[in-house]
Short mmCIF file of C-alpha atoms and ligand atoms in Angstrom, two decimals:
data_model
loop_
_atom_site.label_atom_id
_atom_site.label_comp_id
_atom_site.label_asym_id
_atom_site.label_seq_id
_atom_site.Cartn_x
_atom_site.Cartn_y
_atom_site.Cartn_z
CA MET A 1 0.00 0.00 0.00
CA LYS A 2 1.32 3.45 -0.96
CA LEU A 3 1.10 6.46 1.33
CA PHE A 4 0.26 9.77 -0.30
CA LYS A 5 2.35 12.83 0.45
CA GLY A 6 0.99 15.44 2.82
CA GLY A 7 -2.23 15.24 4.77
CA VAL A 8 -3.03 15.86 8.43
CA HIS A 9 -4.35 14.01 11.49
CA PRO A 10 -7.35 15.92 12.84
CA PRO A 11 -9.04 14.40 15.94
CA GLN A 12 -11.33 11.68 14.59
CA GLN A 13 -14.39 12.28 16.76
CA LYS A 14 -16.24 9.24 15.37
CA ASN A 15 -18.69 9.52 18.25
CA THR A 16 -21.62 7.89 16.46
CA ALA A 17 -19.74 4.88 15.01
CA GLY A 18 -21.36 2.45 17.47
CA MET A 19 -24.90 3.74 16.99
CA ALA A 20 -27.25 1.88 14.66
CA THR A 21 -29.08 3.99 12.08
CA VAL A 22 -32.49 5.30 13.12
CA ALA A 23 -35.17 6.11 10.50
CA MET A 24 -36.67 9.55 11.00
CA GLY A 25 -40.00 9.16 9.20
CA VAL A 26 -42.01 11.71 7.25
CA PRO A 27 -41.33 15.43 7.86
CA SER A 28 -43.94 18.22 7.72
CA VAL A 29 -42.73 19.34 4.29
CA VAL A 30 -40.03 18.47 1.75
CA VAL A 31 -38.20 20.90 -0.52
CA ILE A 32 -36.54 19.08 -3.41
CA PRO A 33 -34.06 21.08 -5.53
CA MET A 34 -33.79 20.39 -9.26
CA VAL A 35 -29.98 20.42 -9.01
CA GLN A 36 -28.42 17.97 -6.58
CA HIS A 37 -25.54 16.91 -8.81
CA LEU A 38 -22.76 18.17 -11.03
CA GLY A 39 -24.13 18.92 -14.48
CA ALA A 40 -27.30 20.28 -16.04
CA PRO A 41 -30.25 21.16 -13.80
CA CYS A 42 -33.46 19.19 -14.16
CA GLN A 43 -36.73 20.74 -15.30
CA PRO A 44 -39.70 20.23 -12.97
CA LYS A 45 -42.12 17.61 -14.27
CA VAL A 46 -44.89 18.56 -11.82
CA SER A 47 -46.92 21.71 -11.15
CA LYS A 48 -48.41 23.33 -8.07
CA GLY A 49 -51.49 21.38 -6.98
CA ASP A 50 -50.39 18.03 -8.45
CA THR A 51 -50.48 14.98 -6.23
CA VAL A 52 -47.37 12.79 -6.23
CA LYS A 53 -46.32 9.46 -4.78
CA VAL A 54 -43.10 8.07 -3.34
CA GLY A 55 -40.52 7.41 -6.05
CA GLN A 56 -42.37 9.40 -8.74
CA LEU A 57 -40.22 11.36 -11.20
CA ILE A 58 -40.55 15.10 -10.49
CA GLY A 59 -37.53 16.50 -12.37
CA ASP A 60 -35.53 15.47 -15.44
CA THR A 61 -33.64 16.77 -18.47
CA ASP A 62 -32.38 15.50 -21.82
CA ALA A 63 -28.82 16.55 -20.89
CA TYR A 64 -26.42 13.63 -20.58
CA VAL A 65 -24.50 14.91 -17.55
CA SER A 66 -27.37 15.10 -15.09
CA ALA A 67 -29.55 12.82 -12.96
CA PRO A 68 -33.34 12.69 -12.55
CA ILE A 69 -35.02 13.71 -9.30
CA HIS A 70 -37.83 11.81 -7.56
CA SER A 71 -40.34 12.54 -4.85
CA SER A 72 -39.43 11.21 -1.42
CA VAL A 73 -43.01 11.44 -0.13
CA SER A 74 -46.61 11.09 -1.23
CA GLY A 75 -48.56 14.32 -1.04
CA THR A 76 -49.41 17.55 -2.84
CA VAL A 77 -47.06 19.91 -4.64
CA THR A 78 -47.39 23.29 -2.93
CA ARG A 79 -44.67 25.32 -4.69
CA VAL A 80 -42.54 25.09 -7.84
CA GLU A 81 -40.24 28.07 -7.73
CA PRO A 82 -36.61 29.15 -7.24
CA MET A 83 -35.28 29.17 -3.69
CA VAL A 84 -31.85 30.22 -2.41
CA LEU A 85 -29.85 27.18 -1.28
CA THR A 86 -26.38 26.44 0.13
CA GLY A 87 -24.46 27.95 -2.79
CA GLY A 88 -26.23 31.28 -2.22
CA LYS A 89 -27.80 31.10 -5.69
CA PRO A 90 -31.49 30.58 -6.52
CA VAL A 91 -32.27 27.02 -7.56
CA MET A 92 -35.61 25.75 -8.91
CA CYS A 93 -37.25 23.65 -6.19
CA VAL A 94 -40.37 21.54 -5.80
CA GLU A 95 -42.04 21.81 -2.39
CA ILE A 96 -44.36 18.97 -1.39
CA LYS A 97 -46.73 18.76 1.57
CA PRO A 98 -46.74 15.09 2.60
CA ASP A 99 -50.06 13.32 3.20
CA GLY A 100 -48.36 10.90 5.60
CA LEU A 101 -49.52 7.83 3.66
CA GLN A 102 -46.23 7.23 1.81
CA GLU A 103 -48.05 5.61 -1.12
CA VAL A 104 -45.54 4.19 -3.58
CA PHE A 105 -45.74 5.31 -7.23
CA GLU A 106 -47.14 2.58 -9.53
CA GLY A 107 -44.13 2.89 -11.86
CA VAL A 108 -41.68 1.80 -9.14
CA LYS A 109 -40.60 -1.69 -10.14
CA PRO A 110 -37.27 -3.45 -10.65
CA PRO A 111 -35.69 -2.48 -13.99
CA VAL A 112 -34.98 -5.10 -16.66
CA VAL A 113 -31.20 -5.26 -16.99
CA ASP A 114 -29.72 -7.60 -19.58
CA SER A 115 -26.88 -5.60 -21.11
CA ARG A 116 -24.35 -2.86 -20.37
CA GLU A 117 -26.65 -0.30 -22.00
CA SER A 118 -29.72 -1.30 -20.00
CA PHE A 119 -27.60 -1.30 -16.81
CA LEU A 120 -26.38 2.25 -17.46
CA ALA A 121 -29.94 3.32 -18.31
CA ALA A 122 -31.14 1.82 -15.02
CA VAL A 123 -28.41 3.63 -13.05
CA ARG A 124 -29.47 6.90 -14.68
CA ALA A 125 -33.16 6.26 -14.00
CA SER A 126 -32.36 5.57 -10.33
CA GLY A 127 -31.21 9.18 -9.87
CA LEU A 128 -27.91 8.01 -8.41
CA THR A 129 -25.19 10.60 -8.06
CA GLY A 130 -21.94 10.32 -6.12
CA LEU A 131 -23.12 10.01 -2.52
CA GLY A 132 -19.82 10.70 -0.83
CA GLY A 133 -18.46 13.70 -2.69
CA ALA A 134 -19.30 16.14 -5.43
CA GLY A 135 -22.49 14.49 -6.69
CA PHE A 136 -21.24 13.36 -10.10
CA PRO A 137 -23.97 11.42 -11.99
CA ALA A 138 -23.16 7.72 -11.58
CA HIS A 139 -24.23 6.63 -15.07
CA VAL A 140 -21.69 9.07 -16.55
CA LYS A 141 -18.93 7.87 -14.24
CA LEU A 142 -19.64 4.23 -15.13
CA ASN A 143 -19.44 4.99 -18.85
CA PRO A 144 -15.90 6.32 -19.37
CA PRO A 145 -14.98 8.00 -22.69
CA LYS A 146 -14.14 5.74 -25.64
CA GLY A 147 -10.44 4.96 -25.80
CA THR A 148 -10.03 4.59 -22.03
CA THR A 149 -9.59 1.13 -20.55
CA VAL A 150 -10.74 0.68 -16.97
CA ASP A 151 -9.48 -2.40 -15.16
CA THR A 152 -10.15 -1.49 -11.53
CA LEU A 153 -13.28 -0.46 -9.65
CA ILE A 154 -12.28 1.30 -6.45
CA ILE A 155 -14.81 1.35 -3.64
CA ASN A 156 -14.28 4.24 -1.29
CA ALA A 157 -15.06 3.28 2.30
CA SER A 158 -12.29 5.45 3.76
CA GLU A 159 -14.53 8.05 5.41
CA CYS A 160 -11.55 10.12 6.47
CA GLU A 161 -13.42 13.27 7.60
CA PRO A 162 -13.80 13.70 11.36
CA TYR A 163 -17.23 13.02 12.92
CA ILE A 164 -18.79 11.30 9.87
CA THR A 165 -19.75 7.63 10.36
CA SER A 166 -22.53 7.17 7.79
CA ASP A 167 -20.37 5.07 5.42
CA TYR A 168 -19.09 3.04 8.36
CA ARG A 169 -22.67 2.23 9.35
CA GLU A 170 -23.36 1.14 5.75
CA CYS A 171 -20.43 -1.29 5.99
CA ILE A 172 -21.76 -2.74 9.24
CA GLU A 173 -25.50 -2.69 8.49
CA ASN A 174 -25.55 -3.49 4.77
CA THR A 175 -22.40 -5.55 4.11
CA ASP A 176 -24.11 -7.97 1.71
CA GLY A 177 -25.73 -5.10 -0.21
CA ILE A 178 -22.30 -3.57 -0.82
CA ILE A 179 -20.89 -6.82 -2.20
CA GLU A 180 -24.01 -7.41 -4.32
CA GLY A 181 -23.73 -3.89 -5.76
CA ILE A 182 -20.04 -4.36 -6.59
CA LEU A 183 -20.78 -7.64 -8.38
CA HIS A 184 -23.49 -5.94 -10.47
CA VAL A 185 -21.13 -3.12 -11.47
CA LEU A 186 -18.32 -5.55 -12.35
CA LYS A 187 -20.67 -7.77 -14.36
CA TRP A 188 -22.33 -5.07 -16.46
CA THR A 189 -19.35 -2.76 -17.01
CA GLY A 190 -16.85 -5.55 -17.70
CA ILE A 191 -14.36 -4.21 -15.15
CA GLY A 192 -12.19 -7.10 -13.94
CA LYS A 193 -11.73 -6.40 -10.25
CA ALA A 194 -12.81 -4.26 -7.33
CA MET A 195 -10.68 -2.98 -4.45
CA ILE A 196 -12.39 -1.73 -1.29
CA GLY A 197 -10.25 0.92 0.43
CA ILE A 198 -10.96 1.56 4.10
CA GLU A 199 -8.96 3.37 6.79
CA ASP A 200 -7.46 1.12 9.46
CA ASN A 201 -9.32 2.97 12.22
CA LYS A 202 -12.41 0.90 11.32
CA PRO A 203 -11.39 -2.66 12.29
CA GLU A 204 -14.95 -3.96 12.65
CA ALA A 205 -15.91 -2.82 9.13
CA ILE A 206 -12.68 -4.31 7.74
CA LYS A 207 -13.54 -7.59 9.47
CA VAL A 208 -17.10 -7.90 8.13
CA LEU A 209 -16.17 -6.81 4.60
CA SER A 210 -13.19 -9.19 4.49
CA LYS A 211 -15.41 -12.06 5.61
CA ALA A 212 -18.05 -11.15 3.00
CA VAL A 213 -15.55 -11.17 0.10
CA SER A 214 -13.85 -14.44 1.06
CA GLY A 215 -14.38 -16.78 -1.87
CA ILE A 216 -14.92 -13.87 -4.30
CA PRO A 217 -11.52 -13.42 -5.99
CA SER A 218 -12.60 -10.34 -7.97
CA ILE A 219 -13.14 -8.27 -4.79
CA THR A 220 -10.44 -7.46 -2.24
CA VAL A 221 -10.45 -5.38 0.95
CA HIS A 222 -7.51 -3.06 1.69
CA PRO A 223 -6.95 -1.39 5.07
CA LEU A 224 -5.38 2.04 4.54
CA HIS A 225 -3.40 4.36 6.80
CA THR A 226 -5.64 6.69 8.76
CA ARG A 227 -4.65 10.05 7.46
CA TYR A 228 -6.86 12.83 6.09
CA PRO A 229 -7.67 13.14 3.10
CA GLN A 230 -7.17 9.43 2.43
CA GLY A 231 -10.64 9.25 0.86
CA ALA A 232 -9.99 11.89 -1.80
CA GLU A 233 -10.20 10.27 -5.23
CA LYS A 234 -6.61 10.85 -6.29
CA THR A 235 -5.04 9.90 -2.94
CA LEU A 236 -7.18 6.76 -2.76
CA ILE A 237 -6.21 5.64 -6.27
CA TYR A 238 -2.55 6.20 -5.44
CA ALA A 239 -2.80 4.32 -2.14
CA LEU A 240 -4.46 1.29 -3.73
CA THR A 241 -2.82 1.05 -7.16
CA GLY A 242 0.26 3.28 -7.09
CA ARG A 243 -1.17 5.10 -10.14
CA GLN A 244 -1.06 8.90 -10.21
CA VAL A 245 -3.88 10.81 -11.90
CA PRO A 246 -2.18 13.63 -13.84
CA SER A 247 -3.29 17.25 -13.49
CA GLY A 248 -6.58 17.85 -15.32
CA LYS A 249 -7.18 14.13 -15.93
CA LEU A 250 -9.82 11.74 -14.62
CA PRO A 251 -9.48 8.43 -12.71
CA ALA A 252 -10.55 6.61 -15.90
CA ASP A 253 -7.40 7.97 -17.58
CA VAL A 254 -5.38 5.73 -15.25
CA GLY A 255 -7.76 2.78 -15.56
CA CYS A 256 -9.88 3.36 -12.44
CA ILE A 257 -13.43 4.23 -11.54
CA VAL A 258 -14.09 5.27 -7.93
CA MET A 259 -17.49 4.73 -6.31
CA ASN A 260 -18.54 5.47 -2.77
CA VAL A 261 -19.51 2.44 -0.69
CA VAL A 262 -23.08 3.71 -0.18
CA SER A 263 -23.49 4.40 -3.91
CA VAL A 264 -22.57 0.87 -4.89
CA ALA A 265 -24.90 -0.60 -2.27
CA PHE A 266 -27.69 1.60 -3.61
CA VAL A 267 -27.17 0.08 -7.10
CA ALA A 268 -28.01 -3.35 -5.65
CA SER A 269 -31.05 -2.00 -3.85
CA TYR A 270 -32.36 -0.24 -6.98
CA LEU A 271 -31.95 -3.27 -9.22
CA LYS A 272 -33.88 -5.32 -6.65
CA THR A 273 -36.72 -2.88 -5.88
CA GLY A 274 -36.79 -0.13 -8.51
CA MET A 275 -37.12 2.47 -5.74
CA PRO A 276 -35.03 5.48 -6.82
CA LEU A 277 -32.80 7.55 -4.58
CA ILE A 278 -35.17 9.21 -2.11
CA LYS A 279 -33.44 8.85 1.25
CA LYS A 280 -30.03 9.21 2.81
CA ARG A 281 -28.18 8.20 5.97
CA VAL A 282 -26.83 11.33 7.65
CA THR A 283 -24.51 11.59 10.66
CA VAL A 284 -25.84 14.28 13.01
CA ASP A 285 -23.22 15.37 15.53
CA GLY A 286 -21.30 18.30 17.02
CA SER A 287 -21.01 19.98 20.40
CA ALA A 288 -24.38 21.74 20.08
CA VAL A 289 -26.43 18.62 19.29
CA LYS A 290 -28.31 16.97 22.16
CA ASN A 291 -28.45 13.39 20.85
CA PRO A 292 -25.87 12.73 18.11
CA GLN A 293 -26.77 9.75 15.92
CA ASN A 294 -27.00 8.39 12.38
CA VAL A 295 -30.39 9.16 10.91
CA GLU A 296 -32.05 7.88 7.75
CA VAL A 297 -33.67 10.97 6.28
CA LEU A 298 -36.00 11.51 3.32
CA ILE A 299 -34.40 13.80 0.75
CA GLY A 300 -35.84 17.30 0.96
CA THR A 301 -36.40 17.17 4.73
CA PRO A 302 -35.71 20.58 6.34
CA LEU A 303 -32.54 20.48 8.45
CA LYS A 304 -34.35 21.92 11.45
CA GLU A 305 -36.59 18.85 11.58
CA VAL A 306 -33.54 16.55 11.45
CA PHE A 307 -31.95 18.37 14.40
CA ASP A 308 -35.29 18.34 16.25
CA PHE A 309 -35.43 14.57 15.71
CA CYS A 310 -32.03 14.42 17.44
CA GLY A 311 -33.38 16.24 20.49
CA GLY A 312 -32.62 19.75 19.25
CA PHE A 313 -29.70 21.84 20.49
CA LYS A 314 -27.96 21.89 23.89
CA SER A 315 -27.08 25.50 23.22
CA GLU A 316 -27.58 27.95 20.36
CA PRO A 317 -25.22 26.74 17.62
CA GLY A 318 -22.56 29.16 16.45
CA LYS A 319 -22.07 27.22 13.25
CA VAL A 320 -23.99 24.54 11.35
CA ILE A 321 -22.17 22.59 8.65
CA MET A 322 -23.45 20.35 5.87
CA GLY A 323 -20.72 17.71 5.49
CA GLY A 324 -17.58 17.28 7.58
CA PRO A 325 -15.60 19.96 9.42
CA MET A 326 -12.77 19.88 6.84
CA MET A 327 -14.70 20.09 3.57
CA GLY A 328 -18.28 20.86 4.59
CA VAL A 329 -20.27 23.99 3.81
CA SER A 330 -21.35 26.38 6.55
CA LEU A 331 -25.12 27.01 6.42
CA PHE A 332 -27.11 30.22 6.77
CA SER A 333 -30.50 28.67 7.49
CA LEU A 334 -32.00 25.54 9.06
CA ASP A 335 -34.85 25.69 6.54
CA LEU A 336 -32.49 24.30 3.89
CA PRO A 337 -33.24 20.71 2.81
CA VAL A 338 -31.23 17.48 3.03
CA LEU A 339 -29.75 16.70 -0.41
CA LYS A 340 -28.67 13.46 -2.10
CA LEU A 341 -24.99 14.10 -1.42
CA ASN A 342 -25.41 14.99 2.28
CA ASN A 343 -23.65 12.58 4.59
CA ALA A 344 -23.42 14.71 7.74
CA LEU A 345 -24.98 17.63 9.57
CA LEU A 346 -22.81 19.13 12.29
CA ALA A 347 -23.72 21.88 14.73
CA PHE A 348 -21.11 23.46 17.00
CA ASP A 349 -21.53 25.72 20.01
CA GLU A 350 -20.28 29.32 20.01
CA ASP A 351 -16.91 28.43 21.55
CA GLU A 352 -16.05 25.87 18.90
CA SER A 353 -17.34 28.08 16.10
CA ARG A 354 -15.09 31.05 16.78
CA ILE A 355 -12.82 31.80 13.81
CA PRO A 356 -9.36 32.95 14.93
CA GLU A 357 -8.03 36.12 13.35
CA GLU A 358 -5.75 35.70 10.33
CA THR A 359 -2.24 37.01 10.76
CA ALA A 360 0.60 37.46 8.28
CA CYS A 361 2.19 34.39 6.70
CA ILE A 362 5.51 33.56 8.36
CA ARG A 363 6.72 31.37 5.46
CA CYS A 364 6.96 28.28 7.65
CA SER A 365 5.90 26.03 4.70
CA ARG A 366 3.70 23.81 6.86
CA CYS A 367 0.87 24.29 4.35
CA VAL A 368 3.15 23.09 1.54
CA ARG A 369 4.08 19.95 3.46
CA ALA A 370 0.41 19.27 4.26
CA CYS A 371 -0.95 19.73 0.73
CA PRO A 372 -1.75 16.30 -0.78
CA MET A 373 -1.84 17.79 -4.28
CA GLY A 374 1.73 19.14 -4.10
CA LEU A 375 0.60 22.78 -4.41
CA LEU A 376 1.94 25.98 -2.83
CA PRO A 377 -1.09 27.03 -0.79
CA PHE A 378 0.50 30.16 0.74
CA GLU A 379 1.39 31.43 -2.73
CA LEU A 380 -2.07 30.67 -4.15
CA ASP A 381 -3.54 32.54 -1.18
CA ARG A 382 -1.34 35.56 -1.95
CA LEU A 383 -2.08 35.51 -5.69
CA VAL A 384 -5.86 35.27 -5.31
CA ASN A 385 -5.85 38.06 -2.71
CA ALA A 386 -3.88 40.16 -5.23
CA LYS A 387 -6.37 39.13 -7.97
CA LYS A 388 -3.52 37.59 -9.98
CA TYR A 389 -5.67 34.75 -11.27
CA GLU A 390 -3.59 33.89 -14.33
CA GLU A 391 -0.51 33.35 -12.18
CA ALA A 392 -2.54 31.24 -9.77
CA GLN A 393 -3.71 29.12 -12.68
CA LYS A 394 -0.12 28.57 -13.76
CA LEU A 395 0.51 27.22 -10.24
CA HIS A 396 -2.32 24.70 -10.80
CA ILE A 397 -4.89 26.27 -8.49
CA LEU A 398 -7.57 24.20 -10.25
CA ASP A 399 -5.94 21.01 -8.94
CA CYS A 400 -6.82 22.05 -5.38
CA ILE A 401 -9.31 19.52 -3.96
CA GLU A 402 -10.36 21.96 -1.19
CA CYS A 403 -9.38 19.46 1.51
CA GLY A 404 -8.51 22.23 3.97
CA CYS A 405 -5.22 20.65 5.14
CA CYS A 406 -3.37 23.92 4.48
CA THR A 407 -5.70 26.01 6.62
CA TYR A 408 -5.83 23.33 9.32
CA THR A 409 -2.06 23.30 9.73
CA CYS A 410 -1.32 27.03 9.39
CA PRO A 411 0.01 28.75 12.55
CA ALA A 412 -1.03 32.13 11.10
CA ARG A 413 -4.62 30.85 10.68
CA ARG A 414 -4.65 31.86 7.01
CA LEU A 415 -8.04 31.01 5.50
CA MET A 416 -6.33 29.61 2.43
CA VAL A 417 -8.91 27.09 1.34
CA GLN A 418 -11.64 29.74 1.35
CA THR A 419 -9.48 32.14 -0.67
CA ILE A 420 -8.46 29.41 -3.12
CA ARG A 421 -12.11 28.42 -3.56
CA ILE A 422 -12.95 32.00 -4.52
CA GLY A 423 -10.03 32.02 -6.97
CA LYS A 424 -11.11 28.74 -8.58
CA ASP A 425 -14.68 29.96 -8.90
CA PHE A 426 -13.51 33.21 -10.56
CA ILE A 427 -11.27 31.36 -13.02
CA ARG A 428 -13.98 28.82 -13.95
CA ARG A 429 -16.63 31.49 -14.50
CA ASN A 430 -14.33 33.55 -16.67
CA THR A 431 -13.00 30.58 -18.64
CA LYS A 432 -16.53 29.50 -19.58
CA LYS A 433 -17.31 32.87 -21.24
S1 SF4 B 1 -4.18 23.94 -1.46
FE1 SF4 B 1 -6.06 22.80 -1.75
S2 SF4 B 1 -5.42 20.68 -1.98
FE2 SF4 B 1 -3.71 21.79 -1.07
S3 SF4 B 1 -3.98 21.57 1.16
FE3 SF4 B 1 -4.97 23.48 0.59
S4 SF4 B 1 -7.10 22.92 0.24
FE4 SF4 B 1 -5.92 20.99 0.19
S1 SF4 B 2 1.38 27.46 6.91
FE1 SF4 B 2 0.61 29.53 7.05
S2 SF4 B 2 2.29 30.70 7.86
FE2 SF4 B 2 3.17 28.78 7.13
S3 SF4 B 2 3.76 29.19 4.98
FE3 SF4 B 2 1.71 28.40 4.91
S4 SF4 B 2 0.40 30.23 4.94
FE4 SF4 B 2 2.41 30.84 5.64
#
């Protein structure tokens, strides 16, 4: 096993690892955005006043890089209009008032899969997007460009971010589903083997997965060093295969496809039941939360209702984060909904939320040593602050995976990852024009 360069060791705080998942049930309302993935937004397929059922298609598009959206409840559509979500931009949303009956849509039935094409069509119809990262549509990921040869399916069970245990619970609670999903993907894509990568701080998950794959030579389990960001796509591929994904290239360019462990288990579930992606396991934790736990939540559920389900807050939270503390997004409202790619909701008290004041860089180079992408974070920080975007691009700012290791390790508390994110956003917007 290879060890990637850089990285950090934040306190793991896997407080909820030993807690079985609890299903939350039906909320008072769901708000379902028409963009929950990388790629083209979906167009609403329902109007205000329509009645819908669980699993019914409510948003889709003809665009290839996209994923359809389904209703997580049965009830009545009360609004179809843009709402401001986590990115601060208005996004078209469908609001549904549940009737509490959770009637399943008549069209929900197992898909007929008898070829690679029908498998990819089924994955698209399921609404599956990457469940552990950026939300890349799974049917696109599983269909690499012509001319690339993929020989390895990598299953990401690393879960290297502090606090989050939702993937770990999948490994413990749905071990057979994971293996079944992997076998489906291998069979229909023609990929020869699968490697499950999992940090060595999860011995119980390693044990059950290893037992489940015994006698299946095409699937192997690989304990990895516990070091953040071990679960980032490029670091994971390097750790498991020794292959390095070049700047600007994709995993498929080095013969790999990476899927999250929950995503691959969902493939098995969809092929068996035909129920599209309408719910998600979310780790709810942080110093402000009364009863931290893993909760199975219907997509579109308002965050406030998820926290209420966990007993509410011990004290007024100073910061609420969607995702982990290293890469998550700080939220401005608890009315925002749970999305497909959510794996954690963290709420911290005022003390833990305080942001220390930035001071001048002392050129200690700790950020350089911590950067897993081999970048010069302090220099990118300086260039973006000086609006020298072209120079930042020459220093490969777009290769930054926004892991936050630089900021975490900086004695001057430079908010480098935030600055770099702004720089990347500026460059991308201006390159598209
Ligand atoms: S520059 Fe980007 S990739 Fe490097 S440590 Fe900072 S956030 Fe991570
Ligand atoms: S870690 Fe902070 S102080 Fe040290 S070089 Fe990087 S930005 Fe400067």
